[in-house]
Coordinates of C-alpha atoms in Angstrom, one line a residue:
M1 CA 3.1 12.1 -5.3
A2 CA 5.5 13.4 -7.9
R3 CA 9.0 12.0 -8.5
R4 CA 11.8 14.0 -10.0
T5 CA 13.6 12.4 -12.9
G6 CA 16.4 13.5 -15.2
L7 CA 13.9 15.0 -17.6
G8 CA 11.7 16.7 -15.1
V9 CA 8.9 15.6 -12.7
N10 CA 7.2 12.3 -13.1
L11 CA 3.6 12.7 -11.9
W12 CA 2.8 9.0 -12.2
P13 CA 1.7 7.7 -8.8
H14 CA 4.1 5.3 -6.9
T15 CA 1.6 3.0 -5.3
L16 CA -0.4 0.3 -7.2
R17 CA -3.6 1.5 -5.5
A18 CA -3.2 5.0 -6.8
R19 CA -2.2 3.8 -10.3
L20 CA -5.2 1.5 -10.6
F21 CA -7.5 4.3 -9.3
V22 CA -6.1 6.8 -11.9
I23 CA -6.4 4.3 -14.7
L24 CA -9.9 3.1 -13.8
L25 CA -11.2 6.6 -13.1
A26 CA -9.7 8.0 -16.3
G27 CA -11.2 5.2 -18.3
L28 CA -14.7 5.6 -16.8
T29 CA -14.5 9.4 -17.1
I30 CA -13.5 9.2 -20.8
A31 CA -16.3 6.6 -21.5
H32 CA -18.7 8.9 -19.7
A33 CA -17.6 11.9 -21.7
M34 CA -17.8 10.0 -24.9
S35 CA -21.4 8.9 -24.0
F36 CA -22.3 12.5 -23.3
A37 CA -20.7 13.6 -26.6
V38 CA -22.7 11.1 -28.5
L39 CA -25.9 12.2 -26.7
F40 CA -25.0 15.9 -27.4
S41 CA -24.4 15.1 -31.1
E42 CA -27.6 13.1 -31.4
R43 CA -29.5 16.1 -29.9
Y44 CA -27.8 18.4 -32.4
I45 CA -28.8 16.2 -35.3
A46 CA -32.3 15.9 -34.0
A47 CA -32.6 19.7 -33.6
R48 CA -31.3 20.2 -37.1
S49 CA -33.8 17.7 -38.5
V50 CA -36.7 19.2 -36.7
M51 CA -35.8 22.7 -37.9
F52 CA -35.4 21.7 -41.5
N53 CA -38.6 19.6 -41.4
T54 CA -40.4 22.6 -39.9
L55 CA -39.1 24.9 -42.6
E56 CA -40.1 22.6 -45.4
T57 CA -43.6 21.7 -44.1
D58 CA -44.8 24.8 -42.2
V59 CA -43.2 27.9 -44.0
A60 CA -45.0 27.4 -47.2
T61 CA -48.4 26.9 -45.4
S62 CA -47.8 30.0 -43.2
I63 CA -46.9 32.2 -46.2
A64 CA -50.0 30.9 -48.0
I65 CA -52.2 31.8 -45.0
L66 CA -50.7 35.3 -44.7
D67 CA -51.1 35.9 -48.5
R68 CA -54.8 35.0 -48.4
L69 CA -55.6 37.1 -45.3
P70 CA -56.7 40.7 -45.6
A71 CA -53.7 43.1 -45.0
A72 CA -55.4 44.4 -41.8
E73 CA -55.6 40.9 -40.2
R74 CA -52.1 39.7 -41.0
A75 CA -50.4 41.3 -37.9
S76 CA -52.6 39.4 -35.5
W77 CA -51.6 36.0 -37.1
L78 CA -47.8 36.5 -36.8
D79 CA -47.5 35.1 -33.3
R80 CA -49.7 32.1 -34.1
L81 CA -47.4 31.2 -37.1
A82 CA -44.1 31.7 -35.2
R83 CA -42.0 28.7 -34.3
G84 CA -39.0 28.2 -32.1
S85 CA -36.4 28.7 -34.9
Y86 CA -38.2 31.3 -37.0
R87 CA -40.9 34.0 -37.0
F88 CA -42.6 36.3 -39.6
V89 CA -42.2 40.1 -39.7
L90 CA -44.3 42.4 -41.9
G91 CA -41.9 44.8 -43.6
P92 CA -38.6 44.8 -45.4
G93 CA -36.6 43.6 -42.3
I94 CA -33.0 44.4 -41.6
P95 CA -30.4 44.8 -44.4
G96 CA -27.8 42.1 -44.2
D97 CA -24.9 40.4 -46.1
P98 CA -25.9 38.2 -49.1
V99 CA -22.7 36.2 -48.8
L100 CA -23.6 33.2 -46.6
T101 CA -21.5 30.6 -44.9
R102 CA -21.8 26.9 -45.9
A103 CA -24.1 26.2 -42.9
D104 CA -26.3 29.3 -43.6
A105 CA -26.5 28.5 -47.3
E106 CA -27.9 25.1 -46.4
V107 CA -30.6 26.8 -44.3
A108 CA -31.3 29.3 -47.2
D109 CA -31.7 26.4 -49.6
K110 CA -34.3 24.8 -47.3
V111 CA -36.2 28.1 -47.2
R112 CA -36.2 28.5 -51.0
A113 CA -37.3 24.9 -51.4
A114 CA -40.2 25.3 -49.0
I115 CA -41.5 28.5 -50.7
G116 CA -41.0 27.3 -54.2
A117 CA -40.9 29.4 -57.4
Q118 CA -44.1 31.3 -56.6
Y119 CA -42.2 34.1 -54.7
S120 CA -39.0 35.8 -55.4
I121 CA -36.8 35.5 -52.3
E122 CA -33.5 36.9 -51.1
V123 CA -31.7 35.4 -48.0
E124 CA -29.1 37.5 -46.1
S125 CA -27.1 37.0 -43.0
V126 CA -27.9 39.6 -40.3
P127 CA -24.9 40.9 -38.4
G128 CA -24.9 40.6 -34.6
G129 CA -23.7 38.4 -31.8
I130 CA -25.9 35.4 -32.7
R131 CA -26.4 33.4 -35.9
R132 CA -29.4 34.9 -37.6
L133 CA -30.8 34.9 -41.2
Q134 CA -33.6 36.9 -42.9
A135 CA -35.4 35.8 -46.0
H136 CA -37.1 38.8 -47.8
L137 CA -40.1 38.3 -50.2
R138 CA -43.3 40.1 -51.3
L139 CA -46.8 38.8 -51.0
S140 CA -49.2 38.8 -54.0
D141 CA -50.5 42.3 -53.0
G142 CA -46.9 43.7 -53.0
E143 CA -46.6 43.9 -49.1
P144 CA -43.1 43.0 -48.0
L145 CA -42.7 40.0 -45.7
T146 CA -39.5 38.9 -43.8
I147 CA -38.8 35.4 -42.4
D148 CA -36.5 35.9 -39.4
V149 CA -34.7 32.6 -39.0
T150 CA -32.6 31.8 -35.9
P151 CA -31.0 28.4 -36.5
R152 CA -30.5 26.4 -33.3
G153 CA -27.6 24.1 -33.0
V154 CA -28.9 22.0 -30.1
M155 CA -32.0 21.7 -28.0
P156 CA -31.9 23.7 -24.7
V157 CA -30.1 21.9 -21.9
A158 CA -32.2 21.2 -18.8
D159 CA -31.2 23.1 -15.6
W160 CA -30.9 19.9 -13.6
L161 CA -28.5 18.3 -16.1
P162 CA -25.2 19.7 -14.5
F163 CA -26.3 18.3 -11.1
V164 CA -26.8 14.9 -12.7
L165 CA -23.4 15.0 -14.3
V166 CA -21.8 15.9 -11.0
A167 CA -23.6 13.1 -9.2
Q168 CA -22.6 10.6 -11.9
L169 CA -18.9 11.8 -11.6
S170 CA -19.0 11.4 -7.8
L171 CA -20.5 7.9 -8.2
L172 CA -17.7 7.1 -10.6
V173 CA -15.1 8.2 -8.1
L174 CA -16.7 6.2 -5.3
C175 CA -17.0 3.1 -7.4
S176 CA -13.4 3.4 -8.6
W177 CA -12.1 3.8 -5.1
L178 CA -14.1 0.8 -3.8
A179 CA -13.0 -1.4 -6.7
V180 CA -9.4 -0.5 -6.3
R181 CA -9.6 -1.0 -2.5
Q182 CA -11.2 -4.4 -3.0
A183 CA -8.5 -5.4 -5.5
T184 CA -5.4 -4.2 -3.6
R185 CA -6.4 -5.1 -0.1
P186 CA -5.3 -8.7 -0.5
L187 CA -2.0 -7.5 -1.8
A188 CA -1.5 -5.3 1.3
D189 CA -2.5 -8.2 3.6
L190 CA 0.0 -10.5 1.8
A191 CA 2.8 -7.8 2.1
R192 CA 2.1 -7.4 5.8
A193 CA 2.2 -11.2 6.3
A194 CA 5.4 -11.5 4.4
D195 CA 7.0 -8.6 6.3
T196 CA 6.1 -10.2 9.7
L197 CA 6.8 -13.7 8.6
D198 CA 8.0 -15.8 11.5
P199 CA 7.3 -19.5 11.1
N200 CA 8.2 -20.1 14.8
S201 CA 5.6 -17.7 16.1
K202 CA 1.9 -18.3 16.5
T203 CA 0.8 -15.5 14.3
P204 CA -2.5 -15.9 12.5
R205 CA -2.4 -17.6 9.1
L206 CA -3.3 -15.6 6.1
S207 CA -7.0 -15.8 5.3
E208 CA -7.7 -18.2 2.4
T209 CA -11.1 -16.7 1.6
G210 CA -12.1 -14.3 -1.2
P211 CA -11.8 -14.5 -5.0
R212 CA -10.2 -17.5 -6.5
E213 CA -6.9 -15.8 -7.4
V214 CA -6.6 -14.2 -3.9
A215 CA -7.4 -17.5 -2.1
Y216 CA -4.9 -19.4 -4.3
A217 CA -2.1 -16.8 -3.4
A218 CA -3.0 -17.0 0.3
T219 CA -2.9 -20.8 0.2
A220 CA 0.4 -20.8 -1.5
F221 CA 1.8 -18.3 1.0
N222 CA 0.6 -20.4 4.0
A223 CA 2.1 -23.5 2.4
M224 CA 5.4 -21.7 1.9
R225 CA 5.3 -20.6 5.6
D226 CA 4.8 -24.2 6.7
R227 CA 7.7 -25.4 4.5
I228 CA 10.0 -22.8 6.0
A229 CA 8.9 -23.8 9.5
Q230 CA 9.6 -27.4 8.6
Y231 CA 13.0 -26.6 7.2
L232 CA 13.9 -24.6 10.3
E233 CA 12.7 -27.4 12.5
E234 CA 14.8 -29.9 10.5
R235 CA 17.8 -27.7 10.8
V236 CA 17.5 -27.4 14.5
Q237 CA 17.0 -31.2 14.8
I238 CA 20.1 -31.9 12.7
L239 CA 22.2 -29.5 14.8
A240 CA 20.9 -31.0 18.0
A241 CA 21.5 -34.6 16.8
I242 CA 25.0 -33.9 15.6
S243 CA 25.9 -32.0 18.7
H244 CA 24.4 -34.8 20.9
D245 CA 26.1 -37.6 19.0
L246 CA 29.5 -35.9 19.2
Q247 CA 29.5 -35.7 22.9
T248 CA 30.2 -39.5 23.4
P249 CA 33.3 -39.8 21.1
I250 CA 34.6 -36.5 22.5
T251 CA 34.3 -37.9 26.1
R252 CA 36.2 -41.1 25.0
M253 CA 38.9 -39.1 23.3
K254 CA 39.4 -36.9 26.5
L255 CA 39.6 -40.1 28.6
R256 CA 42.2 -41.6 26.3
A257 CA 44.2 -38.3 26.2
E258 CA 44.2 -38.0 30.0
M259 CA 45.5 -41.5 30.3
A260 CA 48.4 -40.8 28.0
D261 CA 51.8 -39.8 29.2
D262 CA 52.4 -36.2 30.1
S263 CA 53.6 -34.1 27.2
I264 CA 53.0 -30.8 25.5
E265 CA 51.1 -32.5 22.7
R266 CA 48.8 -34.2 25.2
D267 CA 48.0 -30.9 26.9
K268 CA 47.3 -29.3 23.5
L269 CA 45.0 -32.2 22.5
I270 CA 43.1 -31.9 25.8
R271 CA 42.6 -28.2 25.3
D272 CA 41.4 -28.8 21.7
L273 CA 38.9 -31.4 22.9
E274 CA 37.6 -29.1 25.6
E275 CA 37.0 -26.4 22.9
V276 CA 35.2 -28.9 20.7
E277 CA 33.1 -30.0 23.7
R278 CA 32.2 -26.5 24.6
L279 CA 31.1 -25.8 21.0
V280 CA 29.0 -29.0 21.0
K281 CA 27.3 -28.0 24.2
E282 CA 26.6 -24.5 22.8
G283 CA 25.1 -26.1 19.7
V284 CA 22.8 -28.3 21.9
A285 CA 21.8 -25.2 23.9
Y286 CA 21.0 -23.3 20.7
A287 CA 18.9 -26.1 19.4
R288 CA 17.0 -26.4 22.7
S289 CA 16.5 -22.6 22.7
A290 CA 14.2 -23.0 19.6
H291 CA 11.9 -25.1 21.8
G292 CA 11.8 -22.7 24.7
R293 CA 8.1 -22.0 24.2
D294 CA 7.4 -25.5 25.5
E295 CA 8.1 -24.2 29.0
K296 CA 5.0 -23.0 30.9
A297 CA 4.8 -19.4 31.9
S298 CA 4.6 -18.4 35.5
R299 CA 4.5 -15.1 37.5
I300 CA 7.8 -14.1 39.0
D301 CA 9.2 -11.1 40.9
L302 CA 12.0 -9.9 38.7
A303 CA 13.8 -8.0 41.4
S304 CA 14.2 -11.1 43.5
F305 CA 15.0 -13.1 40.4
I306 CA 17.8 -10.8 39.3
E307 CA 19.3 -10.6 42.8
S308 CA 19.3 -14.4 43.0
L309 CA 21.2 -14.6 39.7
A310 CA 23.7 -12.0 40.8
Y311 CA 24.3 -13.7 44.1
D312 CA 25.1 -17.0 42.3
Y313 CA 27.8 -15.2 40.3
Q314 CA 29.1 -13.3 43.4
D315 CA 29.5 -16.6 45.2
T316 CA 31.9 -17.8 42.5
G317 CA 33.9 -14.5 42.8
K318 CA 32.6 -12.9 39.6
A319 CA 32.2 -9.1 39.5
V320 CA 28.4 -8.9 39.0
T321 CA 26.6 -6.0 40.7
V322 CA 23.0 -5.0 40.9
G323 CA 22.0 -1.4 40.1
E324 CA 18.5 0.1 40.2
L325 CA 15.7 -2.5 40.7
G326 CA 12.2 -1.2 40.0
D327 CA 8.9 -3.0 40.3
G328 CA 9.1 -5.8 37.8
A329 CA 6.6 -8.6 38.6
I330 CA 5.7 -10.2 35.3
V331 CA 4.4 -13.5 33.8
T332 CA 7.1 -15.2 31.7
R333 CA 9.1 -18.4 31.2
P334 CA 11.6 -18.2 34.0
H335 CA 14.1 -20.9 32.7
A336 CA 14.3 -19.2 29.3
L337 CA 14.7 -15.8 31.0
R338 CA 17.5 -17.1 33.3
R339 CA 19.4 -18.5 30.3
I340 CA 19.1 -15.2 28.5
L341 CA 20.4 -13.2 31.4
T342 CA 23.2 -15.8 32.1
N343 CA 24.4 -15.5 28.5
L344 CA 24.4 -11.7 28.6
V345 CA 26.2 -11.6 31.9
D346 CA 28.8 -14.2 30.7
N347 CA 29.4 -12.0 27.6
A348 CA 29.8 -8.9 29.8
L349 CA 32.3 -10.7 32.1
K350 CA 34.2 -12.2 29.2
F351 CA 34.8 -8.9 27.4
G352 CA 34.4 -6.3 30.1
G353 CA 35.6 -8.2 33.3
S354 CA 32.4 -7.1 35.2
A355 CA 28.7 -6.8 34.7
E356 CA 25.9 -4.6 36.2
I357 CA 22.2 -5.6 36.0
E358 CA 19.5 -3.0 36.2
L359 CA 15.7 -3.3 36.1
Q360 CA 13.3 -0.5 35.1
R361 CA 9.6 -0.4 34.3
R362 CA 8.5 2.1 31.6
A363 CA 5.4 4.2 31.5
D364 CA 3.8 1.9 29.0
G365 CA 4.2 -1.1 31.3
T366 CA 7.2 -2.6 29.5
V367 CA 9.9 -4.1 31.7
L368 CA 13.5 -3.3 30.7
I369 CA 16.4 -5.4 32.0
K370 CA 19.8 -3.9 31.2
V371 CA 23.1 -5.8 31.5
S372 CA 26.1 -3.4 31.1
D373 CA 29.9 -3.6 31.0
R374 CA 32.9 -1.4 30.3
G375 CA 34.5 -3.6 27.7
P376 CA 35.6 -2.6 24.2
G377 CA 32.1 -2.5 22.8
I378 CA 31.0 -3.5 19.3
P379 CA 31.3 -1.6 16.1
E380 CA 28.0 0.1 15.2
D381 CA 27.7 -1.7 11.9
Q382 CA 27.9 -5.1 13.6
L383 CA 25.5 -4.7 16.5
D384 CA 22.8 -6.7 14.7
A385 CA 25.2 -9.2 13.2
V386 CA 26.5 -10.4 16.5
L387 CA 23.1 -11.7 17.3
Q388 CA 23.3 -14.2 14.5
P389 CA 24.5 -17.8 15.1
F390 CA 28.3 -18.5 14.8
F391 CA 29.2 -14.8 14.2
R392 CA 32.3 -13.8 16.1
L393 CA 33.8 -10.3 16.1
E394 CA 37.3 -11.7 16.5
Q395 CA 38.1 -13.7 13.4
S396 CA 40.8 -15.8 15.0
R397 CA 40.1 -19.4 15.9
N398 CA 41.0 -18.8 19.5
R399 CA 37.9 -19.9 21.5
D400 CA 39.2 -18.2 24.7
T401 CA 38.9 -14.8 23.0
G402 CA 36.6 -15.3 20.1
G403 CA 34.0 -17.6 21.7
T404 CA 31.7 -20.0 19.8
G405 CA 29.5 -17.2 18.4
L406 CA 26.3 -18.8 19.9
G407 CA 25.9 -17.1 23.3
L408 CA 24.1 -13.9 22.0
A409 CA 22.3 -15.9 19.3
I410 CA 20.8 -18.2 22.0
A411 CA 19.8 -15.1 24.0
Q412 CA 18.2 -13.6 20.9
Q413 CA 16.4 -16.8 20.0
L414 CA 15.0 -17.2 23.6
A415 CA 14.0 -13.5 23.7
I416 CA 11.8 -14.1 20.7
V417 CA 10.3 -17.2 22.3
I418 CA 9.3 -15.3 25.5
G419 CA 7.9 -12.3 23.5
A420 CA 10.7 -9.9 24.3
S421 CA 13.2 -7.9 22.2
L422 CA 17.0 -7.9 22.7
T423 CA 18.9 -4.7 21.7
L424 CA 22.6 -4.0 21.9
R425 CA 24.0 -0.5 22.1
N426 CA 27.4 1.0 22.9
R427 CA 27.6 3.0 26.1
D428 CA 28.9 6.5 26.4
G429 CA 32.4 6.3 27.8
G430 CA 33.0 2.8 26.5
G431 CA 31.3 -0.6 27.0
L432 CA 28.2 -2.4 25.9
A433 CA 24.7 -2.3 27.2
A434 CA 22.4 -5.3 26.4
E435 CA 18.7 -4.3 26.9
L436 CA 16.0 -6.9 27.1
A437 CA 12.5 -5.3 26.8
I438 CA 9.6 -7.5 27.9
G439 CA 6.1 -6.3 27.1
A440 CA 3.4 -6.0 29.7
A441 CA 1.3 -9.1 30.0

């Protein structure tokens, strides 16, 4: 996958797997090519050595045989005396160029050394498409004889060799891919585990098997996950303990304030204590929401469940209506679900003055509960932030308008506990829709 830079296109792969594959395959291919080059060079040297040894040992013997044979019998011996790199021709041969290259001169010296000083010899390069030399001499009876030399650089290559090379290259590609896959798979598993890290969920732990380095990394990751879960548990316990311990002194302070003489300051103090008490209760509720998974799941009829919740609000004069109610029988934790819907409805009543609850079942079996209002909505860039603890859109300290910042956080925490997802989106025409998607059991 190419990447464009200021100087052009960078063809270096982006992924570690691709980079390792390219490096490993390139290294093995180069090593394979070097081995083949060494083998080819060795064959060339061997062919040269065989040719020179043949010239030195056989040419002199062959010329001596032809010189002693009767002129009429010499032609029948030519094929017997021929070799792979040279042959004998009766006659003057083909005129050539006496100027030889360095390589041809080396061959000519070997021919002269083999024949010796007994015969006068001239070596010429024969023009044509192939490398070819002819050595001209005369036998003792004056008959011309030509040694036609065709120097061979290397021995002939077998027909099956290209197929072997292709098979070896394919094996290199396969082995490189398997090695890279084996090396990078633990990294991919670690990345997925880190991406889906949730110490509070019962997701499988990262496997601690495999090579020593991989097992050590997996063990360290699991230990980190346990520490994070412990830190979160301690944080929740501290929040619950502080919130619980504050309730008693707050109650005493309220009693003392109510027993004091009527005054404006007394009323302000009581209101402040009520705000602090509400914040403490929300803190306890948030701490308890982290332990919502302790509740046992049971099968409920969501339509009846939502109607019952809406009737409770209507009995107190709240504007909560029920819209479409589809088939929604599911297995879930009812108390946690009720707390989620209560917080969503309270949020809709607080900012929109009314709330509407709908129930739908999607084609994939997912149950969707929607709580809608016609309030001011939430800025798009803060739809996710409002689900975090103690985040309030209104930055004032007025609890009547800004709230504690824990209602939606508690709903989000409990949604995770029951295996659901909570999504907020602004409605067309104004208002906010809180959608709780519960997967099919």
